[in-house]
Coordinates of C-alpha atoms and ligand atoms in Angstrom, one line a residue:
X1 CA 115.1 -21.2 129.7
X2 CA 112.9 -24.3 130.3
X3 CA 114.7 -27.3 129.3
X4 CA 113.4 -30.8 129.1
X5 CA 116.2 -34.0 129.6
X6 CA 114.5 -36.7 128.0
X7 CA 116.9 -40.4 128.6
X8 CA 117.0 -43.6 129.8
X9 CA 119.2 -43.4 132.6
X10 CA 119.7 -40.8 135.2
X11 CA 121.5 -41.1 138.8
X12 CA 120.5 -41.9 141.1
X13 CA 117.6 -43.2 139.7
X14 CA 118.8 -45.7 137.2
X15 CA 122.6 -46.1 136.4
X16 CA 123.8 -48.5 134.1
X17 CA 127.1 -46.2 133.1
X18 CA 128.2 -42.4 132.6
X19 CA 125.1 -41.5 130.7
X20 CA 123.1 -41.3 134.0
X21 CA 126.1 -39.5 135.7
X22 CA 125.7 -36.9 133.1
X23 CA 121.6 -36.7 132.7
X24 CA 121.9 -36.6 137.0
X25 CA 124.3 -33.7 136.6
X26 CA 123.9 -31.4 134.0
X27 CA 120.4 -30.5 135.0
X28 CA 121.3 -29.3 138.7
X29 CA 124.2 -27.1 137.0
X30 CA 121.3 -25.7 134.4
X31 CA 119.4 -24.7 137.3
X32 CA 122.1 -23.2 139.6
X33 CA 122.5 -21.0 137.0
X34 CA 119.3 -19.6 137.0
X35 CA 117.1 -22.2 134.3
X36 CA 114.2 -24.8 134.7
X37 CA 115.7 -28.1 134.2
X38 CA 113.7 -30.9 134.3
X39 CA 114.6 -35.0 133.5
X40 CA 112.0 -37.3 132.1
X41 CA 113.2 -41.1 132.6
X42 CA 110.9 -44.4 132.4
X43 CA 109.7 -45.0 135.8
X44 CA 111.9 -48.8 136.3
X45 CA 111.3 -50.5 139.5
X46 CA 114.5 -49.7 141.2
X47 CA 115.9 -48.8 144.9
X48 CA 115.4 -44.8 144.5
X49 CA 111.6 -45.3 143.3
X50 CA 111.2 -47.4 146.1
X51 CA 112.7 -45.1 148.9
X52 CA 110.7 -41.7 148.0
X53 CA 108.2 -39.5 148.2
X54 CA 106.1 -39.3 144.7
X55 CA 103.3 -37.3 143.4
X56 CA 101.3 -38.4 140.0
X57 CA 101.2 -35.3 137.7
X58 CA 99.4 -36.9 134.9
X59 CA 98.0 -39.7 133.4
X60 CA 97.3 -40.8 129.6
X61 CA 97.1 -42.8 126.9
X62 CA 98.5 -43.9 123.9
X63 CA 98.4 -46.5 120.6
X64 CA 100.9 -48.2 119.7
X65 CA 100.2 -50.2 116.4
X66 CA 97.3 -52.7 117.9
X67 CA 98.7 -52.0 121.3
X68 CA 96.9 -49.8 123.6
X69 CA 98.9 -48.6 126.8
X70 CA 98.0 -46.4 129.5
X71 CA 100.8 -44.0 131.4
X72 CA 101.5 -42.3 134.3
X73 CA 103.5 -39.6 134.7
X74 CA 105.1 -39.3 138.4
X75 CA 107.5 -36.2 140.5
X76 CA 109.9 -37.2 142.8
X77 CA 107.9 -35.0 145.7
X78 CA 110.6 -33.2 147.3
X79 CA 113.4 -31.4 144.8
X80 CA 116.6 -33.5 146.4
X81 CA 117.8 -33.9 143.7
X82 CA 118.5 -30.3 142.5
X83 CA 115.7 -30.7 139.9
X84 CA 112.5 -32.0 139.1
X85 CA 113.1 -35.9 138.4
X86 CA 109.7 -37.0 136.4
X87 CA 109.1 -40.6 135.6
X88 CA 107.0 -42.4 133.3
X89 CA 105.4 -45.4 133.9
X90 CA 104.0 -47.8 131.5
X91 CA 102.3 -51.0 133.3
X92 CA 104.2 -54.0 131.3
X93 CA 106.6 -52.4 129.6
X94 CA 108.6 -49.9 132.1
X95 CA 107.9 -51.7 135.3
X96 CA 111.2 -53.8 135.5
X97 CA 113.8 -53.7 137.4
X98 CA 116.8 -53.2 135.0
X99 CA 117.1 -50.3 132.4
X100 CA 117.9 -52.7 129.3
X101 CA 118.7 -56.4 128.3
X102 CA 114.8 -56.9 127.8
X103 CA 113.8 -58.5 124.3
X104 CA 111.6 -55.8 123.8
X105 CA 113.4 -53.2 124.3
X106 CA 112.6 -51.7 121.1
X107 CA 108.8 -51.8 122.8
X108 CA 109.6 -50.3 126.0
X109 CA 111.5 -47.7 124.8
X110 CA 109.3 -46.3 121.8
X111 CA 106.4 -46.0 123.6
X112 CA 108.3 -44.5 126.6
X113 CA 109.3 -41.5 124.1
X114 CA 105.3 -41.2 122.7
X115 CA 104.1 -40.9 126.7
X116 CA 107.1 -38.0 127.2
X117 CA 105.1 -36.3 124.1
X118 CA 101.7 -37.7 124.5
X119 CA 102.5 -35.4 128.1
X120 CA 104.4 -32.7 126.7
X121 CA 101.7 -32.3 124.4
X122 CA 99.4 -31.5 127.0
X123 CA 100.9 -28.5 128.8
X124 CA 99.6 -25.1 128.4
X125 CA 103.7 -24.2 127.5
X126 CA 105.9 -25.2 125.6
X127 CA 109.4 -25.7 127.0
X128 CA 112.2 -24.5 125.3
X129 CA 114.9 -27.2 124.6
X130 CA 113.6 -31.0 124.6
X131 CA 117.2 -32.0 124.8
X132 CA 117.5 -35.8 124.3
X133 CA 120.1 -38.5 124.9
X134 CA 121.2 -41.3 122.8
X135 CA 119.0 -43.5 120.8
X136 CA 116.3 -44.7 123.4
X137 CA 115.2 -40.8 122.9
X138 CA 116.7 -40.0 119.4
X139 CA 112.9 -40.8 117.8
X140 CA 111.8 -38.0 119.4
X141 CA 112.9 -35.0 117.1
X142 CA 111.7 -37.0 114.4
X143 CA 108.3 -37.5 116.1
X144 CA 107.8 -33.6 117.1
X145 CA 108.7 -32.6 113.9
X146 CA 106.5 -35.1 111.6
X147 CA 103.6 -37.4 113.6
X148 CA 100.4 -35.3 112.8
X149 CA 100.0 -35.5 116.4
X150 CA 102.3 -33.7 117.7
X151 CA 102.2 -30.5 115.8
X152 CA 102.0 -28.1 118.4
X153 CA 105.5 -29.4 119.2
X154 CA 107.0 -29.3 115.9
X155 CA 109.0 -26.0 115.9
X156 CA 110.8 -26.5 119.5
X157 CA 114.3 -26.8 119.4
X158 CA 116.0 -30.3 120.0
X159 CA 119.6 -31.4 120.7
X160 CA 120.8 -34.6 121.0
X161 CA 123.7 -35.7 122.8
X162 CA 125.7 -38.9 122.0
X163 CA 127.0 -40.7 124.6
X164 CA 127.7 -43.5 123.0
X165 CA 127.3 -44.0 119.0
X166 CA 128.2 -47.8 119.1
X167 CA 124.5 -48.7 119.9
X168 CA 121.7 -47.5 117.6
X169 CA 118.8 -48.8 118.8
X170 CA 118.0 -50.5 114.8
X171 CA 114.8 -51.6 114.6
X172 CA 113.2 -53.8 111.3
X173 CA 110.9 -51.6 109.3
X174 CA 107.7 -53.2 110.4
X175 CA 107.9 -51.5 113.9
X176 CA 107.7 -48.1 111.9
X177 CA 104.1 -48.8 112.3
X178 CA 105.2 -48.3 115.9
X179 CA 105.5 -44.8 115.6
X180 CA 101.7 -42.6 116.2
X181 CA 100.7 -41.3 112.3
X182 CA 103.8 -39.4 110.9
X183 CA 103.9 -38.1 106.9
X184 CA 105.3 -41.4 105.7
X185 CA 106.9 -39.0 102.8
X186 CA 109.8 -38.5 105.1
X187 CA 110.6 -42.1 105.8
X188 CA 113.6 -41.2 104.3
X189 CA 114.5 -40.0 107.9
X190 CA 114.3 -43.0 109.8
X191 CA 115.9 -45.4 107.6
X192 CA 119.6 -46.7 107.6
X193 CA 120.6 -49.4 105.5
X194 CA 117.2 -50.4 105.2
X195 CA 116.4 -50.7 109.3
X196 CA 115.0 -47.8 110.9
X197 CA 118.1 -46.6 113.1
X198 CA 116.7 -43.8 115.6
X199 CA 120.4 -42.6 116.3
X200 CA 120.6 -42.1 112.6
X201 CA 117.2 -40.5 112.9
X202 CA 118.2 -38.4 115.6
X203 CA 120.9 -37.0 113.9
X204 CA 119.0 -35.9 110.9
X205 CA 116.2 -34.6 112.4
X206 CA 118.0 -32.9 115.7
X207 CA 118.6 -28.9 115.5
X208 CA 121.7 -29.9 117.0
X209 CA 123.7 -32.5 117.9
X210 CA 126.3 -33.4 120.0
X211 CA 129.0 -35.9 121.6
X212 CA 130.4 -35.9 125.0
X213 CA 134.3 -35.0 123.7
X214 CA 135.5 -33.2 120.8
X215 CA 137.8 -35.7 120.0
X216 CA 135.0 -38.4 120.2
X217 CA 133.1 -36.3 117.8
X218 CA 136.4 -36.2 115.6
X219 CA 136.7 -40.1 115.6
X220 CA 133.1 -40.4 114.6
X221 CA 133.6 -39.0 111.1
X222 CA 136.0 -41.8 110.0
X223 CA 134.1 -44.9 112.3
X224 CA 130.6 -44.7 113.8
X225 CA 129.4 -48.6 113.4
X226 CA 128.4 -47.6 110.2
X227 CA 127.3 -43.6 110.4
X228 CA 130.5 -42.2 109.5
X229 CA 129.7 -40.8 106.6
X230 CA 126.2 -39.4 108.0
X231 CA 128.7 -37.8 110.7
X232 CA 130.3 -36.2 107.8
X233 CA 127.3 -34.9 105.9
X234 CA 125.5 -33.5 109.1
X235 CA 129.3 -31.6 110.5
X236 CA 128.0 -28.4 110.2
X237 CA 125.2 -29.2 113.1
X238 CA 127.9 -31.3 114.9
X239 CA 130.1 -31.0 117.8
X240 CA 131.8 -32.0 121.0
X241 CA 131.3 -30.8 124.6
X242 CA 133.8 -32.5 127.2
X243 CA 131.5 -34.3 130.1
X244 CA 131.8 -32.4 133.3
X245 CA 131.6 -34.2 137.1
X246 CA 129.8 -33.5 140.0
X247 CA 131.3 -31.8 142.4
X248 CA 128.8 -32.7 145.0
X249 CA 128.7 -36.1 144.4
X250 CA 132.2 -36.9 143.7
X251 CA 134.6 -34.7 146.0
X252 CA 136.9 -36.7 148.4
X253 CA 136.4 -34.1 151.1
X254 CA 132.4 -35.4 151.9
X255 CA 132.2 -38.1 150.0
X256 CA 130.2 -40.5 152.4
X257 CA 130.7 -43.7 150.5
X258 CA 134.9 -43.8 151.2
X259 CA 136.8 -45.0 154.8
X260 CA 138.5 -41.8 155.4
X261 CA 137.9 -37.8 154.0
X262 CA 140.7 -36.6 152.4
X263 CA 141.1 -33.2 150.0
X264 CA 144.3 -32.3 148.6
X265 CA 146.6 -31.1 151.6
X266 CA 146.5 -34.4 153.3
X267 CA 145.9 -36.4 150.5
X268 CA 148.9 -38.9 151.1
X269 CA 147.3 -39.9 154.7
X270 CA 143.5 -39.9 153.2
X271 CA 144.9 -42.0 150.1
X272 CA 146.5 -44.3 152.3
X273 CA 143.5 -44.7 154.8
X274 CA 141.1 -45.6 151.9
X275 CA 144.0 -47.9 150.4
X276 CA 144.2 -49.8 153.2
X277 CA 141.1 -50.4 153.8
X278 CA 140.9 -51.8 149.9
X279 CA 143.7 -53.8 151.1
X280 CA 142.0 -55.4 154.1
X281 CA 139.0 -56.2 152.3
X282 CA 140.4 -57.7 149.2
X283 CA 143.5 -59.3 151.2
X284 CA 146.0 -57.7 148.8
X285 CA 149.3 -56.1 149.8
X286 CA 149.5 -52.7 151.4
X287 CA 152.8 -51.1 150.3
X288 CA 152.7 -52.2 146.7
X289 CA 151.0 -49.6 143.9
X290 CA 147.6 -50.9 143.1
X291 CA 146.4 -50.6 140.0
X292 CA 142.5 -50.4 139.5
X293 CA 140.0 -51.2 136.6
X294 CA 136.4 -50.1 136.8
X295 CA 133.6 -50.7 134.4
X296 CA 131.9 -52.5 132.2
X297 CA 133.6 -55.4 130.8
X298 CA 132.7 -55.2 127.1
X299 CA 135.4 -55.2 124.1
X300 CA 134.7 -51.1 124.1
X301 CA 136.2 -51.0 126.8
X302 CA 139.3 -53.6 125.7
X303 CA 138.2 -55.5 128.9
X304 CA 139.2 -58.8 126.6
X305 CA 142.5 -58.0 127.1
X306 CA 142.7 -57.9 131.0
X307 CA 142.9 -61.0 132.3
X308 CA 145.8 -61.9 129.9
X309 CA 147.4 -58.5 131.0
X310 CA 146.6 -58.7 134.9
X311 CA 148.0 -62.3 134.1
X312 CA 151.8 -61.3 132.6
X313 CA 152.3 -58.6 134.6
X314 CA 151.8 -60.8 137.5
X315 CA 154.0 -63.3 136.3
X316 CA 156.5 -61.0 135.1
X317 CA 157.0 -58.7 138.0
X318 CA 156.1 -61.1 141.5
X319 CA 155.1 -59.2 144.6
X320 CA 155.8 -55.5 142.7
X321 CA 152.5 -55.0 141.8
X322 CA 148.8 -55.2 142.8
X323 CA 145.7 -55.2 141.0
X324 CA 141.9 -54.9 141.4
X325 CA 138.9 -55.4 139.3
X326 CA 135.4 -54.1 139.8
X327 CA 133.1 -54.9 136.8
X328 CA 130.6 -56.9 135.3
X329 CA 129.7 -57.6 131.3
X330 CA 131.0 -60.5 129.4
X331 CA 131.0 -63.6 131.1
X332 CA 134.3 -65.3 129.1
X333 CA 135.8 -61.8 130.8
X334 CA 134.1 -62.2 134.0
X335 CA 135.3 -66.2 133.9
X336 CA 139.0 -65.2 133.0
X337 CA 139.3 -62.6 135.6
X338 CA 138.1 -64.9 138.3
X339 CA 140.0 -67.4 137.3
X340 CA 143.5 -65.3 138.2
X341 CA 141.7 -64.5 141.9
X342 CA 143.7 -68.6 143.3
X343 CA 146.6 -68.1 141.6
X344 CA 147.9 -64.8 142.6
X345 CA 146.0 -64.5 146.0
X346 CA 147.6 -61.1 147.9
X347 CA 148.3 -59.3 145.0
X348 CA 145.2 -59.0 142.7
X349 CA 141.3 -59.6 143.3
X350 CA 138.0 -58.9 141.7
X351 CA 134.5 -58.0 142.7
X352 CA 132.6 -58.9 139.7
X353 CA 129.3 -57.4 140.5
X354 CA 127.9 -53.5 140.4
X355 CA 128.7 -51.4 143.3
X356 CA 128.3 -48.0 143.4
X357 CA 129.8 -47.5 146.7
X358 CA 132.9 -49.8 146.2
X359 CA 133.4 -47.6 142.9
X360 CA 134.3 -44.7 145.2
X361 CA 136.6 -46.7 147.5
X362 CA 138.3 -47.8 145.2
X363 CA 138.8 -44.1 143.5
X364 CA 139.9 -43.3 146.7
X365 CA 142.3 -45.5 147.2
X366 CA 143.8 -46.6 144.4
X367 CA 147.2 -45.2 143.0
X368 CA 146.3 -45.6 139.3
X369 CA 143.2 -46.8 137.2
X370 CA 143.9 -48.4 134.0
X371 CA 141.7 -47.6 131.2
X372 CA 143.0 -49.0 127.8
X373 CA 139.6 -48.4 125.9
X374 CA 139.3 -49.4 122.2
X375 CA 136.2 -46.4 122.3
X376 CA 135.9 -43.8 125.1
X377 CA 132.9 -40.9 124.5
X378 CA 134.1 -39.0 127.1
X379 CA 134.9 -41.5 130.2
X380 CA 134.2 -40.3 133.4
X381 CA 136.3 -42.7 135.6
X382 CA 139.4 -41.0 134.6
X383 CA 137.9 -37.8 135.7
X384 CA 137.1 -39.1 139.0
X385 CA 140.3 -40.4 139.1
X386 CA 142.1 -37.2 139.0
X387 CA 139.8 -36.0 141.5
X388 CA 140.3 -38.4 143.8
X389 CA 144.3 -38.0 143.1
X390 CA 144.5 -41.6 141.2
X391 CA 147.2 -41.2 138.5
X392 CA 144.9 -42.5 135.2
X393 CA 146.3 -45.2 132.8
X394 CA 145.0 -44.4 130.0
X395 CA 144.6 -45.0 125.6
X396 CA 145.0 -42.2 123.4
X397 CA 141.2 -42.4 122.1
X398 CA 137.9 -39.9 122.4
X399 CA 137.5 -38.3 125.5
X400 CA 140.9 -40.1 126.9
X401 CA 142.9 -38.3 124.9
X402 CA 140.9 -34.4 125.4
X403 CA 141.3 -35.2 129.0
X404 CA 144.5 -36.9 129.9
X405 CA 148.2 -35.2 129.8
X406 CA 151.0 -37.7 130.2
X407 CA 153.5 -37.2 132.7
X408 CA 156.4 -37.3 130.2
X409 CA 155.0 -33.5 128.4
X410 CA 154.6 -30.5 129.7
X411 CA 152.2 -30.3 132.8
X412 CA 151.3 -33.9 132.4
X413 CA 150.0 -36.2 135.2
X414 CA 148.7 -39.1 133.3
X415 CA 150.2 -42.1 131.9
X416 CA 148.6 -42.7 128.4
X417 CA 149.4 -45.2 125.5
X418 CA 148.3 -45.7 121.6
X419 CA 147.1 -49.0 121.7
X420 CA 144.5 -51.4 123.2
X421 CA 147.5 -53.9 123.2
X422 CA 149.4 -56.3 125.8
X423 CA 152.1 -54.7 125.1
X424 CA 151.1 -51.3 125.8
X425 CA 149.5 -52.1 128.7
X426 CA 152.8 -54.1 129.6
X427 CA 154.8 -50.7 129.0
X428 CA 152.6 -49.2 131.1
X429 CA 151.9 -50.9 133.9
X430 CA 156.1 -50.6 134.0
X431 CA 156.0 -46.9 133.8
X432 CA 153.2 -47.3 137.0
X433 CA 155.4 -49.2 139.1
X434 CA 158.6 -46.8 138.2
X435 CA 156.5 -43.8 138.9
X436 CA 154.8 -45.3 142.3
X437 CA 158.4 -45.8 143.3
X438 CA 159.5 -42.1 143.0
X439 CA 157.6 -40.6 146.1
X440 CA 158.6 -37.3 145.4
X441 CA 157.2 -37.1 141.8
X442 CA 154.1 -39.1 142.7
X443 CA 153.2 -36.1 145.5
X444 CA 153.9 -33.7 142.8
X445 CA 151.4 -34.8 140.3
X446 CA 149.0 -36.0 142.9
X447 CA 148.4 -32.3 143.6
X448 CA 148.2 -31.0 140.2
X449 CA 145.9 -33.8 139.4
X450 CA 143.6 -32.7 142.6
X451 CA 143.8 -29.4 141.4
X452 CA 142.4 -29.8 138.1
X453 CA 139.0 -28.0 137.5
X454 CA 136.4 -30.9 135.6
X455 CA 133.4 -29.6 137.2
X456 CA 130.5 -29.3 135.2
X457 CA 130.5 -25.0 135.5
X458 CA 132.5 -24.8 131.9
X459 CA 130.3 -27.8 129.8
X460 CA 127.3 -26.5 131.4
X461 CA 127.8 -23.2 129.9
X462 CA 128.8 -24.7 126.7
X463 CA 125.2 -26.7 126.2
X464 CA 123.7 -23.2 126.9
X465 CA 125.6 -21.7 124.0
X466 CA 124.2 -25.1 121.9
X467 CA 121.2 -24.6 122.5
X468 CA 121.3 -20.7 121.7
X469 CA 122.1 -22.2 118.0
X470 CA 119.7 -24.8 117.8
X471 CA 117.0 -23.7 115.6
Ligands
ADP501 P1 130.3 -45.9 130.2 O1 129.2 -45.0 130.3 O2 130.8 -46.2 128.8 O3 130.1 -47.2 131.0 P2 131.8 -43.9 131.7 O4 133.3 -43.8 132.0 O5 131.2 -42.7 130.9 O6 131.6 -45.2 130.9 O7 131.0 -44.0 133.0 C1 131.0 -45.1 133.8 C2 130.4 -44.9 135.1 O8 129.8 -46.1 135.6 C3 131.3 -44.4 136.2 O9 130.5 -43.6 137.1 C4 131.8 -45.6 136.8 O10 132.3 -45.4 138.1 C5 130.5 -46.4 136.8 N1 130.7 -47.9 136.8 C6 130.9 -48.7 135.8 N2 131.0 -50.0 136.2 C7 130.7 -50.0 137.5 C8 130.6 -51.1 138.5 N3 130.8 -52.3 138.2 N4 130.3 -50.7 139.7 C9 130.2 -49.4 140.1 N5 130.3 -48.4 139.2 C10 130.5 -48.7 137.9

C-alpha cells in the first residue's frame, strides 16, 4: 500500500510539538512492515534542511486568487530517515524559519496543500491513502474530491488524523476564492458558523477520520471549540488510535542526547547519573525527588496554574522537594515561572527556551513529570516518561487517562488526578514526595513502567485497519 503523509510538522525536520513526533514515526513503522510511506511537509528553512543531502523531484506552478506561485518539490537524498521525507518549497511563503505564528498563515498553508496536489496530480500513479494531519492539510479531501482540477484524484481514499481539534485553521469566506475552481454547490462543506473551518471541512469530506486517543475522541463529542455536535453527526466515520513512540528515537539504552545509558536492570544507577547531572546544571538538590514539567506553556496544557503551584508547594514543604521547568508559550507564564528561579534557588529552576536534547535529560532523569492538562490528544511526554522510568503526574483527560494507571488500582504506576486545580496538584505533588520516599515501592513500579510496551507496532497496525475502511 502506497501511503502519502501530508502535515506541517514532521521530526526531525520541523517540530513544534507531538504532531511531528507522530508524522516522523508512523511512516518508518508503515514501511517496516512492508508499505511505501512517504511524508510531504513545507520545505521551512530549518537546521535539518540545512545539514542534508537534497534532490529536486519536481517543479510547478499554481494560482492562487490573483497570486501566482511557483514550487519545488525536494527528497531528502539518502533514506535516513526510514522514509522518503519530500518537501515543498514555495519562495515567500514557505521559506521561514518557524512552522507557524506568521500572519499569513492561512496563505502559507493553503497553497502548501494545492502544490502537494498540483504534484500528486502529476504522477503516472495514484497512491493509495493521502492521509492528512490536522487542519493545515484538512482542505485537502475537500480539494481532491471537488476542485475541477483535481479529478483524477477524487476517488482516493483520505483519513485525517486529529491531533489537536482546539485549532481549526478558520478562515473569512473571502479566502474561499483561495481555493483552485471547486463546484461552489458544495460550499456547504467548508463553512462553519459562517467562516470556512478546514478542520470542519476535513471531517466532512475525509473517508475517515481519526484522533490520537479513544478517549480524546470520546471528549470531542461533548466539547470540540465548537464542533461537538459535527463530532456527533459524523461518529460513524470516527475514532481513536492511541499515539505510539519511537523506539529508536526514544529508548534510554542508546539514546545519545542523555549523560549516562541506562535500560531497565540498572535503571536506579542510570537514573541517578542523568539526575545528577540535571542537578549540577540547574544547581538544584541531588537527594530530593524532582519533579519535571515539559511543554508548551499554553492554558491546554494548565501551564497557568504552575507558577502558583511550583510556588506553594515550595513554601509549604521547604527543602522536600525539587522542581524543573522546560517550556516556552505564554509570556505572563514564562514571567511567573522565572520569577520563582531567586526565591527558591537549589530547589527549582527553569529553562524557558526549546531544547530537544535537554527534553531527554530531563526524561532521564527526573523521578516524576507533572502533567495537569485541561486537554491532552494523546500526550506523548507521559509515554516517554514511562520509558524512561519517570513516574507520570498526571489529569484524568484524553489520552492521560487511556494511558495512565494510578499506583493506588490494580497494576498502576502513575499518579493521576481529576482536576486542572491547585489543589490537586497540591494532593499530588504530596503523594510524589510520599512515594519518592518508599524506595522499595518506587523500584517496583520503575520496572513495570520500563516494561510497558507503547511502541508504535500495535497503532501502526491499527491505521492499517483504518485505512482498509476508508472508502
Ligand atoms: P503537544 O503536541 O500538545 O505539544 P505532546 O505531548 O503530544 O504535546 O508532544 C509534545 C512533544 O514536544 C514531546 O516530544 C515533548 O518532549 C516536546 N516538547 C514540548 N516542549 C518542549 C520544549 N520546550 N523543549 C523540548 N521539547 C519539547
Amino acid at each position: 500500500m502506497e501511503i502519502i503523509h501530508v502535515s506541517a510538522e514532521c521530526y526531525p525536520m520541523a517540530k513544534v510539538g507531538g504532531l511531528a513526533d507522530v508524522v516522523g514515526a508512523l511512516p518508518k513503522y508503515q514501511n517496516e512492515e512492508g508499505h511505501i510511506a512517504k511524508v510531504v511537509v513545507p520545505m521551512y528553512r530549518t537546521k535539518f534542511l540545512y545539514d542534508n543531502e537534497w534532490e529536486t523531484v519536481h517543479k510547478g506552478s499554481f494560482a492562487m486568487e490573483q497570486m501566482n506561485f511557483d514550487f519545488t518539490v525536494i527528497k531528502e537524498a539518502t533514506n535516513k530517515l526510514g522514509f522518503d521525507l519530500y518537501c515543498i518549497d514555495i519562495y515567500g511563503l514557505l521559506d521561514r524559519e518557524k512552522v507557524y505564528g506568521y500572519d499569513d498563515d492561512t496563505e502559507r498553508f493553503t497553497a502548501f496543500q494545492i502544490a502537494v496536489l498540483e504534484w500528486i496530480n502529476k504522477w503516472e500513479h495514484l497512491p493509495d491513502i493521502i492521509h492528512v494531519h490536522d487542519h493545515h492539510a484538512a482542505l485537502i479531501p475537500f480539494m481532491m474530491q471537488y476542485c475541477f482540477g483535481y479529478g483524477k484524484l477524487k476517488n482516493i481514499p483520505t483519513v485525517l488524523t486529529i491531533h489537536n481539534a482546539q485549532y481549526q485553521g478558520w478562515m473569512p469566506w473571502e479566502k474561499a476564492a483561495y481555493i483552485p475552481a471547486w463546484d461552489t454547490w458544495r460550499w456547504g462543506l467548508l463553512d462553519w458558523d459562517n467562516m470556512v473551518n478546514p478542520l470542519a471541512c476535513g471531517i466532512k469530506c475525509a473517508h475517515r477520520v481519526n484522533t490520537v486517543s479513544p478517549g480524546y475522541m470520546q471528549e470531542l463529542m461533548d466539547e470540540a471549540n465548537g464542533l461537538e455536535g459535527l463530532f456527533r453527526a459524523e461518529s460513524a466515520k470516527c475514532s481513536g488510535i492511541i499515539n505510539g513512540i519511537d523506539y529508536k528515537v526514544w529508548d534510554p539504552a542508546t539514546d545519545t542526547y542523555i549523560m549516562d545509558n541506562f535500560s531497565v536492570k540498572d535503571a536506579e544507577d542510570g537514573k541517578a547519573m542523568n539526575k545528577k547531572k540535571l542537578c549540577d546544571d540547574f544547581g538544584l538538590e541531588f537527594d530530593l525527588p524532582l519533579i519535571v514539567f515539559i511543554g508548551r506553556l499554553v492554558q491546554e496544557k494548565a501551564a497557568d496554574l504552575l507558577p502558583a503551584a511550583f510556588q506553594n508547594a515550595l513554601s509549604m514543604y521547604p527543602g522536600r522537594v525539587s522542581f524543573l521547568v522546560l517550556g516556552n508559550g505564554d509570556k505572563t507564564v514564562e514571567a511567573g515561572l522565572t520569577a520563582l528561579q531567586n526565591n527558591f534557588s537549589g530547589y527549582y529552576n527553569t529553562s524557558i527556551t526549546y531544547n530537544e536534547k535537554l527534553s531527554h535529560l530531563m526524561y532521564a532523569g527526573a523521578d516524576f513529570l507533572l502533567m495537569p492538562s485541561r486537554v491532552e490528544p494523546c500526550g506523548l511526554n507521559q509515554l516517554y516518561a514511562l520509558r524512561y522510568g519517570t513516574v507520570p503526574m498526571v489529569r484524568r483527560t484524553g489520552g492521560l487517562k487511556d494511558t495512565v494507571i494510578d499506583i493506588d488500582e490494580k497494576g498502576g504506576y502513575g499518579l493521576c488526578f481529576n482536576h486542572a486545580s491547585l489543589t490537586d496538584i497540591d494532593i499530588t505533588i504530596q503523594r510524589a514526595m510520599e512515594l519518592y520516599d518508599d524506595k522499595k515501592k518506587m523500584k517496583e513500579i520503575r520496572k513495570t513502567m520500563m516494561e510497558i510496551n507503547n511502541s508504535w507496532t500495535a497503532s501502526a497496525e491499527k491505521y492499517l485497519e483504518l485505512y482498509q475502511t476508508a472508502k
